[in-house]
XYZ file of C-alpha atoms in Angstrom:
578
model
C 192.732 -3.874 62.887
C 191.368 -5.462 66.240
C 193.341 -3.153 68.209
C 192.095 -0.041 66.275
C 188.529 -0.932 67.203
C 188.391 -1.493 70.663
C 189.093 2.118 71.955
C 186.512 3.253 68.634
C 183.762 1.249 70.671
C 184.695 2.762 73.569
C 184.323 6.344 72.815
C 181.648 5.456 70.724
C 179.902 3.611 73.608
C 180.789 6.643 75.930
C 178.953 9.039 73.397
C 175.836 6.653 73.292
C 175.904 6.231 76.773
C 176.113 10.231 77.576
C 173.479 10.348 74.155
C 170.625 8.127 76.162
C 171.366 9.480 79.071
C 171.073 12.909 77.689
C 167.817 11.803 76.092
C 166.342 10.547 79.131
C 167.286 13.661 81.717
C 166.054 15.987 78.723
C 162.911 13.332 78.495
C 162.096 13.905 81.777
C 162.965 17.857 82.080
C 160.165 18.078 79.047
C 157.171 15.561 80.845
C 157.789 17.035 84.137
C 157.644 20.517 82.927
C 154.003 20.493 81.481
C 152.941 18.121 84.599
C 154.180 20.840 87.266
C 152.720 24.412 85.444
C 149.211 23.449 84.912
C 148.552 23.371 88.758
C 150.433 26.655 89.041
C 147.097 28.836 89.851
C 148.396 30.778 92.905
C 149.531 33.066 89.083
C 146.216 33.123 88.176
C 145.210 34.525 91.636
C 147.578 37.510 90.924
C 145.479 37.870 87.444
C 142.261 38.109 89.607
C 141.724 41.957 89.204
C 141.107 41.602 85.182
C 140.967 45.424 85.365
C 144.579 45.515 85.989
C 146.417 44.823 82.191
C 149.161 44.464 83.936
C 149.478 41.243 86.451
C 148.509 39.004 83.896
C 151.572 40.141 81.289
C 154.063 38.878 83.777
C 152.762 35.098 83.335
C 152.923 35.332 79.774
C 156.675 34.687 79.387
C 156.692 31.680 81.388
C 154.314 29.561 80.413
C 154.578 28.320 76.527
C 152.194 30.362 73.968
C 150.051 26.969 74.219
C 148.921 26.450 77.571
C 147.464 30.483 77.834
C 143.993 29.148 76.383
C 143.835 26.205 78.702
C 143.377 28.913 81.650
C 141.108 31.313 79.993
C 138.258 28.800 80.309
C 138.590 28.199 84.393
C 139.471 32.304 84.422
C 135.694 33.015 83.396
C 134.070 30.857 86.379
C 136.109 32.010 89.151
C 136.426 35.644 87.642
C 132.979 35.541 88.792
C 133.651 34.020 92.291
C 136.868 36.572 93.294
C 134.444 39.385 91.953
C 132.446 38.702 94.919
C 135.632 38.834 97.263
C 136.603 41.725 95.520
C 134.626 44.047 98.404
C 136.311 41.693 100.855
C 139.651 41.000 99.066
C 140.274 44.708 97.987
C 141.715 45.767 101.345
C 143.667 42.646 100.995
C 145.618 44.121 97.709
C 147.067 46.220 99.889
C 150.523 44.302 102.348
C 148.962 42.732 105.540
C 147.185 45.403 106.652
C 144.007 45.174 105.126
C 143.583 41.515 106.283
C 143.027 42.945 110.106
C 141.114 45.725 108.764
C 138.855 43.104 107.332
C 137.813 41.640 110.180
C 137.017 44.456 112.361
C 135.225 45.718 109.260
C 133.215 43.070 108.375
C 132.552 41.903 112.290
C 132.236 45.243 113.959
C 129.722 46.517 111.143
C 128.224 43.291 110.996
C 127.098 43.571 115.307
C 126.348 47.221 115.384
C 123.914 47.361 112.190
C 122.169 43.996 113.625
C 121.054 46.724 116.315
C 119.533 48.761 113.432
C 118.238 45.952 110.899
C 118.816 42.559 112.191
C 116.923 40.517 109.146
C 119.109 42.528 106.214
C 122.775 42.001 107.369
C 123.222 38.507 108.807
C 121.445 38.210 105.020
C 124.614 40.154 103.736
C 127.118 37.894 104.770
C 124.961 34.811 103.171
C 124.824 35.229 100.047
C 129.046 35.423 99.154
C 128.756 32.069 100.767
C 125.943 30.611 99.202
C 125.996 32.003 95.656
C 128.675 30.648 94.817
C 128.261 27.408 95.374
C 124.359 27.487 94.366
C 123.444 29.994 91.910
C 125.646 31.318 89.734
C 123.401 33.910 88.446
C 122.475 35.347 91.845
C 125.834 36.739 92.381
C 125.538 39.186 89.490
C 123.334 41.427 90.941
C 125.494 41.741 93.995
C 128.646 41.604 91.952
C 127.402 44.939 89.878
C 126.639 47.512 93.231
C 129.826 45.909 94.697
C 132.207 45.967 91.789
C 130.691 48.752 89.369
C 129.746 51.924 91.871
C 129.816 51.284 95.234
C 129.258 55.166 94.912
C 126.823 55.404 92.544
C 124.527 52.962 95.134
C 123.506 55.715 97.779
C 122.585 58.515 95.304
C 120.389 55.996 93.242
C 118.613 53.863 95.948
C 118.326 56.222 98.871
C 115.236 57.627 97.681
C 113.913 53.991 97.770
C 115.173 52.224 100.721
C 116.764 54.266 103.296
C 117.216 52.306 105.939
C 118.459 49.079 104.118
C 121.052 50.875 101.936
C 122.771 53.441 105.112
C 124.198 50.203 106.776
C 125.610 49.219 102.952
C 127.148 52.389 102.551
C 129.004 52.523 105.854
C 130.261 48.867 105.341
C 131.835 50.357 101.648
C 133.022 53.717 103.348
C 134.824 52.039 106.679
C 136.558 49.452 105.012
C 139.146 51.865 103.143
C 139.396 53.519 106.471
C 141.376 51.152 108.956
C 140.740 53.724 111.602
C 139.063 52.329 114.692
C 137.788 55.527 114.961
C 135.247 55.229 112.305
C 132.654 52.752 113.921
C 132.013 55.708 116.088
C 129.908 56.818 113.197
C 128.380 53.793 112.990
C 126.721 54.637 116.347
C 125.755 58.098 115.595
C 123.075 56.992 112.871
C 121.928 54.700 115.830
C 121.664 58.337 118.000
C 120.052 59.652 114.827
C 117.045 57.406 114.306
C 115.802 57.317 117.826
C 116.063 61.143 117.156
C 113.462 60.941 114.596
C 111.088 59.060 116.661
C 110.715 62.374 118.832
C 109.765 64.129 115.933
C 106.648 62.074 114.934
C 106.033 62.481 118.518
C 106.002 66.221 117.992
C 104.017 65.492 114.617
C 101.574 64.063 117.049
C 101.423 66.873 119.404
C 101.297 69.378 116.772
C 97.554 68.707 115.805
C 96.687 68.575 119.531
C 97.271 72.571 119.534
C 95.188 73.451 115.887
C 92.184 71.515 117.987
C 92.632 74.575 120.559
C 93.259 77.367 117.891
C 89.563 77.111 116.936
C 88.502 78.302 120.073
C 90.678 81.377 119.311
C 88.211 83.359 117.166
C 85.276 82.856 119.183
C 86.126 85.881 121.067
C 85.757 88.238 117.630
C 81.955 88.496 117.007
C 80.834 88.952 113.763
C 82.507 91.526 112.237
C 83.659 93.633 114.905
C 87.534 93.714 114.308
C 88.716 97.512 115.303
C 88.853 97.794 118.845
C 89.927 100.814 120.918
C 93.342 101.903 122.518
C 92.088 100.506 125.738
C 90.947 97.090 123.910
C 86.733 97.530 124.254
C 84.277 97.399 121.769
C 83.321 100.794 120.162
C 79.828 99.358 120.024
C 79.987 99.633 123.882
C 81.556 103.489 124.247
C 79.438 106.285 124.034
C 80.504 107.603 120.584
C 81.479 111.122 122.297
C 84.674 108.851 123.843
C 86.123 107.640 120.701
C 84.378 110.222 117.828
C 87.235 111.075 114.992
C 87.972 113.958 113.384
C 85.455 114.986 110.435
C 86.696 113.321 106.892
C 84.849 116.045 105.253
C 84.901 119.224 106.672
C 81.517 121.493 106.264
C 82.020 125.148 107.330
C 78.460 125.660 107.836
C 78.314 122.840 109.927
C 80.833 124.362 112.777
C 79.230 127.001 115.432
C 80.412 127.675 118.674
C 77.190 129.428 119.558
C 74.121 129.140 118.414
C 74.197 132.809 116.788
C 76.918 130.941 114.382
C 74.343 127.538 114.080
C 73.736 127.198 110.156
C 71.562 125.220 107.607
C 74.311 122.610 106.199
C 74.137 119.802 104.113
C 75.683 116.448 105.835
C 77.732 114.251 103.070
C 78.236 110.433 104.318
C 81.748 110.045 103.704
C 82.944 107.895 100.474
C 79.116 107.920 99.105
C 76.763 110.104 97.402
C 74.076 110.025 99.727
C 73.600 113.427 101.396
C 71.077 114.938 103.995
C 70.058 118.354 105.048
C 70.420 119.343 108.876
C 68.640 122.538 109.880
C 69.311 124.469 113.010
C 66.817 124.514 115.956
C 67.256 127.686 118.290
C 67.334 126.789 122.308
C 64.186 127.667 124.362
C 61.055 126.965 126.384
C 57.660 125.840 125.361
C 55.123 123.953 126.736
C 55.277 120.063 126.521
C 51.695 118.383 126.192
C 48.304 119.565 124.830
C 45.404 122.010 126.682
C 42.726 119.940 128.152
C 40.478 121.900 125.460
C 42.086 120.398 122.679
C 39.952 118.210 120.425
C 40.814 114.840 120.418
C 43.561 114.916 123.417
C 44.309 112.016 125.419
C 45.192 112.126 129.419
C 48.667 110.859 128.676
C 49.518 114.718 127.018
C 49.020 116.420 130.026
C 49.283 118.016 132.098
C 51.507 120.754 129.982
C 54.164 121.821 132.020
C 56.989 124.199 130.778
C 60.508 122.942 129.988
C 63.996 124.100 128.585
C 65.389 122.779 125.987
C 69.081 123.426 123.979
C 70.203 124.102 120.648
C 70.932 121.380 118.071
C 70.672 120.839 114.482
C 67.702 118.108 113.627
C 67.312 116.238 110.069
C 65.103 118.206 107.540
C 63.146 114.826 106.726
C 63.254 111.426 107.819
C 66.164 108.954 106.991
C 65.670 107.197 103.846
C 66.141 103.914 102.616
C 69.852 105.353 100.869
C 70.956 106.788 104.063
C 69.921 103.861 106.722
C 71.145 100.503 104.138
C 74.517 101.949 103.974
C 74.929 101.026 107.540
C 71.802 98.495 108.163
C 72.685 96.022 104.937
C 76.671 96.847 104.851
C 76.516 98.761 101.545
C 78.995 100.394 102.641
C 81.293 97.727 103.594
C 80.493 96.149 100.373
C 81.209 99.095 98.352
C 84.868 99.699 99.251
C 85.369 95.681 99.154
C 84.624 95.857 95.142
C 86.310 99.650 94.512
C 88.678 98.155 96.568
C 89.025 101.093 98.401
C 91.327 101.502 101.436
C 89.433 101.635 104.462
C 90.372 105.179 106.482
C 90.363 105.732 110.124
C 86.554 106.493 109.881
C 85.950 103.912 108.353
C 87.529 101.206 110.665
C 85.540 102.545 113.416
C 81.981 102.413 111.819
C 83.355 98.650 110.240
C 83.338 98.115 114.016
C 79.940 99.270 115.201
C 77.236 96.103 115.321
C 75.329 95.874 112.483
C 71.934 93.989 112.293
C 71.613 90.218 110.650
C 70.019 90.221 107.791
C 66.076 90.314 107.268
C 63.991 87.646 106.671
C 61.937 89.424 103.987
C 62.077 92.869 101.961
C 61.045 95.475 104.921
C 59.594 97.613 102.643
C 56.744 95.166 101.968
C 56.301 96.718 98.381
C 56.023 100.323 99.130
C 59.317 101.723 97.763
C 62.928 102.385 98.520
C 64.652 105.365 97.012
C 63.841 108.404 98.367
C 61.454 106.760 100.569
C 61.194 106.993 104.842
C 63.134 103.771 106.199
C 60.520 101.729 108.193
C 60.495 98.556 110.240
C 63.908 99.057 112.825
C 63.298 99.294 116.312
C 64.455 101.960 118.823
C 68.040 100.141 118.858
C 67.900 99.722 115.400
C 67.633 103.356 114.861
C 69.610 104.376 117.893
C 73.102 102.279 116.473
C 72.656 103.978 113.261
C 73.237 107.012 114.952
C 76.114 105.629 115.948
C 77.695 104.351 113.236
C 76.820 107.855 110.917
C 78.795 109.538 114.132
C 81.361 107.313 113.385
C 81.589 107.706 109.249
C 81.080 111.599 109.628
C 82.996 112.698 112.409
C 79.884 114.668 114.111
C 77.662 113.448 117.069
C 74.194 112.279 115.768
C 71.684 110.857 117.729
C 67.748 110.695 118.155
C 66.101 113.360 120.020
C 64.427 112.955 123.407
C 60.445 113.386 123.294
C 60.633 116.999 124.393
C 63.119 117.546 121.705
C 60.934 116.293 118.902
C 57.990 118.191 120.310
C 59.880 121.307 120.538
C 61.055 121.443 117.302
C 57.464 120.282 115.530
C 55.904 122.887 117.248
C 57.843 125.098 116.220
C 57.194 127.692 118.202
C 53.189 127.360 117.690
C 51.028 126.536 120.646
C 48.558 124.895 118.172
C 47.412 121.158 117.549
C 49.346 121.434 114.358
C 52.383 123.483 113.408
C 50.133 125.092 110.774
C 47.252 125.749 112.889
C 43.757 123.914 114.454
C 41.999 122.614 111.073
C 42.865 119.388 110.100
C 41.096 120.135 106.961
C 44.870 120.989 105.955
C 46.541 118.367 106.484
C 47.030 117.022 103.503
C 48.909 120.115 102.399
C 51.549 119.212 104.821
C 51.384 115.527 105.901
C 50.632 111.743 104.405
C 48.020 109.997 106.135
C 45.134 108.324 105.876
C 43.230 110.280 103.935
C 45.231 110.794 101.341
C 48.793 108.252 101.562
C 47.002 105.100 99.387
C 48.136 103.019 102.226
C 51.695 103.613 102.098
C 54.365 106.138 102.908
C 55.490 108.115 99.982
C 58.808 109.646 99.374
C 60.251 112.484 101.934
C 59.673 116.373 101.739
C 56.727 116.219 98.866
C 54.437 118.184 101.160
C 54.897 121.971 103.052
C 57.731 122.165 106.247
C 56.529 123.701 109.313
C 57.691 126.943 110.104
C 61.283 126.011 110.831
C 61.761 124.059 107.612
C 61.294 120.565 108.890
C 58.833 118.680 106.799
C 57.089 115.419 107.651
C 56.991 116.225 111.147
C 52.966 115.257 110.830
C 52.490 111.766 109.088
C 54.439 109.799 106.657
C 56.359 107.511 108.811
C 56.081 107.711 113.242
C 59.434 108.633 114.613
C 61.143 107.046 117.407
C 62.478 109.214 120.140
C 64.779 108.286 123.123
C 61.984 108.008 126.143
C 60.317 105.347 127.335
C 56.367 105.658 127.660
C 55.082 106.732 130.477
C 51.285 107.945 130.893
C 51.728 109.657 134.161
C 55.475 111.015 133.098
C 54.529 114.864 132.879
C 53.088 115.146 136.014
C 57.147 114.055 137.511
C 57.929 117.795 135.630
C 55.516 120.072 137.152
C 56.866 122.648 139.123
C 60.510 121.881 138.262
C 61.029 123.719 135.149
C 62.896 120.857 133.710
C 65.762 121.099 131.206
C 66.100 118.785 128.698
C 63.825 116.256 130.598
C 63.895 112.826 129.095
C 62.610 109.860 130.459
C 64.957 106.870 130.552
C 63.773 103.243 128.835
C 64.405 100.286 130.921
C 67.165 97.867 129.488
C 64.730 94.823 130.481
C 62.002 96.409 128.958
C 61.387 96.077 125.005
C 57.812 97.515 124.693
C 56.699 100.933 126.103
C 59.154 102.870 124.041
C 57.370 106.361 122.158
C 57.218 107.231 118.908
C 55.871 110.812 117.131
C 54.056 112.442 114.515
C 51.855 109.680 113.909
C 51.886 107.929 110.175
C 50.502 107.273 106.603
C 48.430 104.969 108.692
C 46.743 107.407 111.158
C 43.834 109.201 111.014
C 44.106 112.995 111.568
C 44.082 113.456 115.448
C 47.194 111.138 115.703
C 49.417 113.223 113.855
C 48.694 116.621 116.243
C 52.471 117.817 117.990
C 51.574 116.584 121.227
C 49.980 112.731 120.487
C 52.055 110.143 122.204
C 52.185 106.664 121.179
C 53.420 103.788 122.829
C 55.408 100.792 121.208
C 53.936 97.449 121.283
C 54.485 93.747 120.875
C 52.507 92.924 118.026
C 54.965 95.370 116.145
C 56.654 91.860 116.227
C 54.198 89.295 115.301
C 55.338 87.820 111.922
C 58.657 87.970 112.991
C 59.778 83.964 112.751
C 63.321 84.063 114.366
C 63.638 82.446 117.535
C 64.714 84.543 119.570
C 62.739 87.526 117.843
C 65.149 89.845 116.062
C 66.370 93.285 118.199
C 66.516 95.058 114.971
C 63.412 94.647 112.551
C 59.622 95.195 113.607
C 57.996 92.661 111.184
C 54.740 94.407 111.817
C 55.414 98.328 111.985
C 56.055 99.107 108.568
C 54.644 102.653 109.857
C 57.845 103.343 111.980
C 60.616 105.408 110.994
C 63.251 108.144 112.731
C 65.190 111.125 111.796
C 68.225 112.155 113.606
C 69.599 115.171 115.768
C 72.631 116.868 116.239
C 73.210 119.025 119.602
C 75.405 121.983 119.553
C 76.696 120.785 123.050
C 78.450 117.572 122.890
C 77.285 115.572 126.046
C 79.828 113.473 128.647
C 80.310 110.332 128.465
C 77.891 109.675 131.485
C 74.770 111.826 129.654
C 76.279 109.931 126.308
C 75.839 106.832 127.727
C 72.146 106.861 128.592
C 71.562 107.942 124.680
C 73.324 104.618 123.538
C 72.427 101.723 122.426
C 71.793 99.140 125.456
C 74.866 97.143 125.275
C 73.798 94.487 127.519
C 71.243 93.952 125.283
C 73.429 93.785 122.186
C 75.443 91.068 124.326
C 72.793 88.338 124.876
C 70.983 88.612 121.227
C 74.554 88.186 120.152
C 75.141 84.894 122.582
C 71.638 83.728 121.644
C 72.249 84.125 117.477
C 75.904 81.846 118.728
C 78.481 84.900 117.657
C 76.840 85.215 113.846
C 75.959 89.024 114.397
């Protein structure tokens, strides 16, 4: 029996034995495996990008079932600390060569921009340092723009902050390029923000040249726009220079001769307003009044003969309708609201100088349609002239004093057209006798024998000469034609008017009484410098208009014009408001 158990407790020995020591290699397999795969986190770095499902599946396997959960919990702090290296670390996915491209990226973006903004990037570089370790929270807000849209960033903050968001965007955009090329961009925007500062320079210079433009329209007075071919004024050229065709043509009104000289009816263009013109045959007569006339002054004589040519002259005086079309811009104002296009004609007369307004109603009370215009002076009356040349096309102007004479006479050799009695005058004239201190409307009373009525009272008519007491005796012997007597630019007064008034008694209104403009014609007028265009204190004064059969030259034209120097300084005195 002894010798069967010996080799029994040998094997069985040997089996214990190889049992224990089986035990205790298989003891120490299972403690040292648990010890040794906790600390295995380089894994865990390949599970970084959570995004990706599939770098954590391959850790899965290895690990037992149990020790999954023990990494979840340190997986949520540093998920949030890699996020942050995610804009640095995302080159670095890719084999060795992001890691140089991160350098050059982050250093050579980080010098250049610290040209452009050196407070906000050394600032960028802080905070994946410090947040970390400090605040927690504070990485968030840098972890969404890096990690969520570094795309998205541009299009929604540009609008806000340009220039701290352009250096963000090129740090995003270079990374992924590796080129060394691309800093060269990064220097451009350096080449493009200097450019800018030239243009507020030129936003500076800009309203340096509106401060000259002002100066610009100085040169247009008032409301003279249209200017000639040759660049001057119409107010300045005799109208003969520029006059247009007729807008309305008026057989009656066309003669070559005076044989073919008719009666015609003038129409102002674009209005209603018409006026008759009646012919006035050429011929001689003798200027001034007999030294046995009754009630004759020295400055009518002595008569001496003169010659004078056909024309057409106005059948009464200009009214009120005719003279406000031009004088108050009626005209003007009429096409503005018709809205009516403005015609050749038309942009001349827009062009002639009209006066400034009056201080008070000229007709002081006494009536205006139908009625004698009063109250202009000679300029007044001679740039109306001007401006109806322009609207109709014909050559108007006022006569000269042995024009008017002529053509009140008449052919009569009388103190009156209708004889020596002034006992009747009222049958032909208002005046004082019978006006009730005003004028009254135009052709109520008898023409004279060549159908021109109010050639005796009414209004006084102003006619091209200047007064001159002594100017007949310059004419004897010379058998003058068309003799005028020239006014003096520098000289306002002295200018004649005819026919006498509603004012005058009886021996003023005989053909050949002469009467003298003065200065208290102006009195009440309050303007400093006294108006060119109103007499405040002749509401007596009136005109009526000629036409000749012969158009003058421009030389003859131009001593019938308005005096354009004087035009000039009113207009420099009233500062360009004409």
């Amino acid at each position: 029996m002894m010798h069967r158990v010996v080799p029994v407790s040998r094997h069985g020995l040997g089996w214990c034995v190889g049992l224990m020591v089986c035990g205790l290699i298989a003891g120490l397999m299972v403690g040292c495996g648990p010890k040794e795969k906790p600390p295995v986190k380089p894994p865990a770095k390949v599970e970084q990008p959570t995004s990706e499902p599939t770098k954590p599946q391959p850790s899965e396997p290895t690990p037992p079932a149990v020790k999954l959960p023990e990494l979840t919990p340190p997986e949520e702090k540093p998920a949030e600390k890699p996020a942050e290296k995610m804009t640095e670390e995302k080159p670095a996915e890719k084999p060795a060569e992001p890691k140089p491209t991160e350098k050059p990226a982050e250093e050579k973006p980080a010098e250049k921009p610290a040209e452009k903004m050196p407070q906000e990037k050394p600032a960028e570089p802080k905070p994946p340092e410090e947040k970390p370790a400090e605040k927690p929270a504070e990485p968030k807000p840098t972890e969404k723009p890096a990690e969520e849209k570094p795309a998205e960033k541009p299009a929604a903050e540009k609008p806000e902050e340009k220039p701290a968001e352009k250096p963000a965007e090129k740090m995003t955009e270079e990374k992924p390029a590796e080129k060394p090329a691309e800093p060269k961009p990064t220097e451009k925007p350096a080449e493009e923000k200097p450019a800018e500062k030239p243009a507020e320079k030129t936003a500076q210079e800009k309203p340096a040249e509106p401060a000259s433009t002002p100066q610009q329209p100085k040169p247009a007075a008032g409301e003279q726009a249209f200017r000639l071919p040759d660049g001057r004024d119409p107010t300045d050229v005799p109208a003969v220079v520029w006059l247009p065709k007729p807008t309305i043509r008026i057989p009656e009104s066309e003669a070559a001769t005076e044989a073919e000289m008719k009666p015609y009816t003038e129409i102002i263009p674009g209005t209603d307003v018409k006026f008759e013109m009646i012919p006035i045959r050429g011929g001689t007569f003798k200027m001034g009044s007999p030294e046995n006339e009754k009630n004759r002054k020295p400055d009518e004589g002595p008569q001496v003969e003169v010659q004078v040519e056909p024309f057409w002259m106005g059948k009464c005086e200009v009214t009120w309708d005719e003279y406000e079309l031009w004088a108050m811009g009626l005209d003007k104002q009429r096409r503005k609201i018709k809205k009516i296009e403005s015609t050749e004609q038309d942009r001349i007369a827009d062009a002639i100088t009209i006066p400034t307004k009056p201080y008070t109603d000229m007709t002081f009370g006494m009536g205006k349609e139908g009625y004698p215009a009063v109250c202009m002076t000679q300029l007044a009356a001679k740039m109306y002239c001007k401006w109806l040349s322009a609207k109709t096309g014909r050559y108007y102007r006022l006569p000269t004093e042995a024009e008017w004479e002529y053509a009140c006479r008449a052919g009569t050799t009388s103190a009156y057209s209708f004889g020596d009695d002034p006992e009747k005058l009222g049958e032909y004239a208002w005046y004082a006798d019978n006006s009730d201190d005003k004028y009254q409307k135009v052709g109520k009373k008898k023409p004279n024998p060549w159908g021109l009525y109010d050639m005796h009272g009414n209004v006084a008519e102003w006619v091209l000469d200047r007064y001159d007491p002594d100017f007949y005796k310059t004419l004897v012997g010379k058998k003058p034609v068309r003799p005028w007597n020239p006014p003096d630019p520098k000289q306002e007064w002295g200018r004649v008017v005819r026919g006498g008034s509603w004012n005058d008694d009886a021996d003023r209104l005989r053909s050949a009484a002469r009467t003298a403009s003065h200065k208290d014609w102006k009195m009440q007028d309050p303007q400093i410098p006294q108006s060119i265009w109103y007499l405040t204190d002749a509401n007596f004064v009136g005109f009526r208009v000629i036409r000749p059969l012969k158009l003058p030259t421009p030389e003859e034209a131009q001593k019938y014009d308005p005096e354009p120097e004087v035009v000039k300084e009113y207009r420099e005195a009233q500062a360009n408001k004409m």
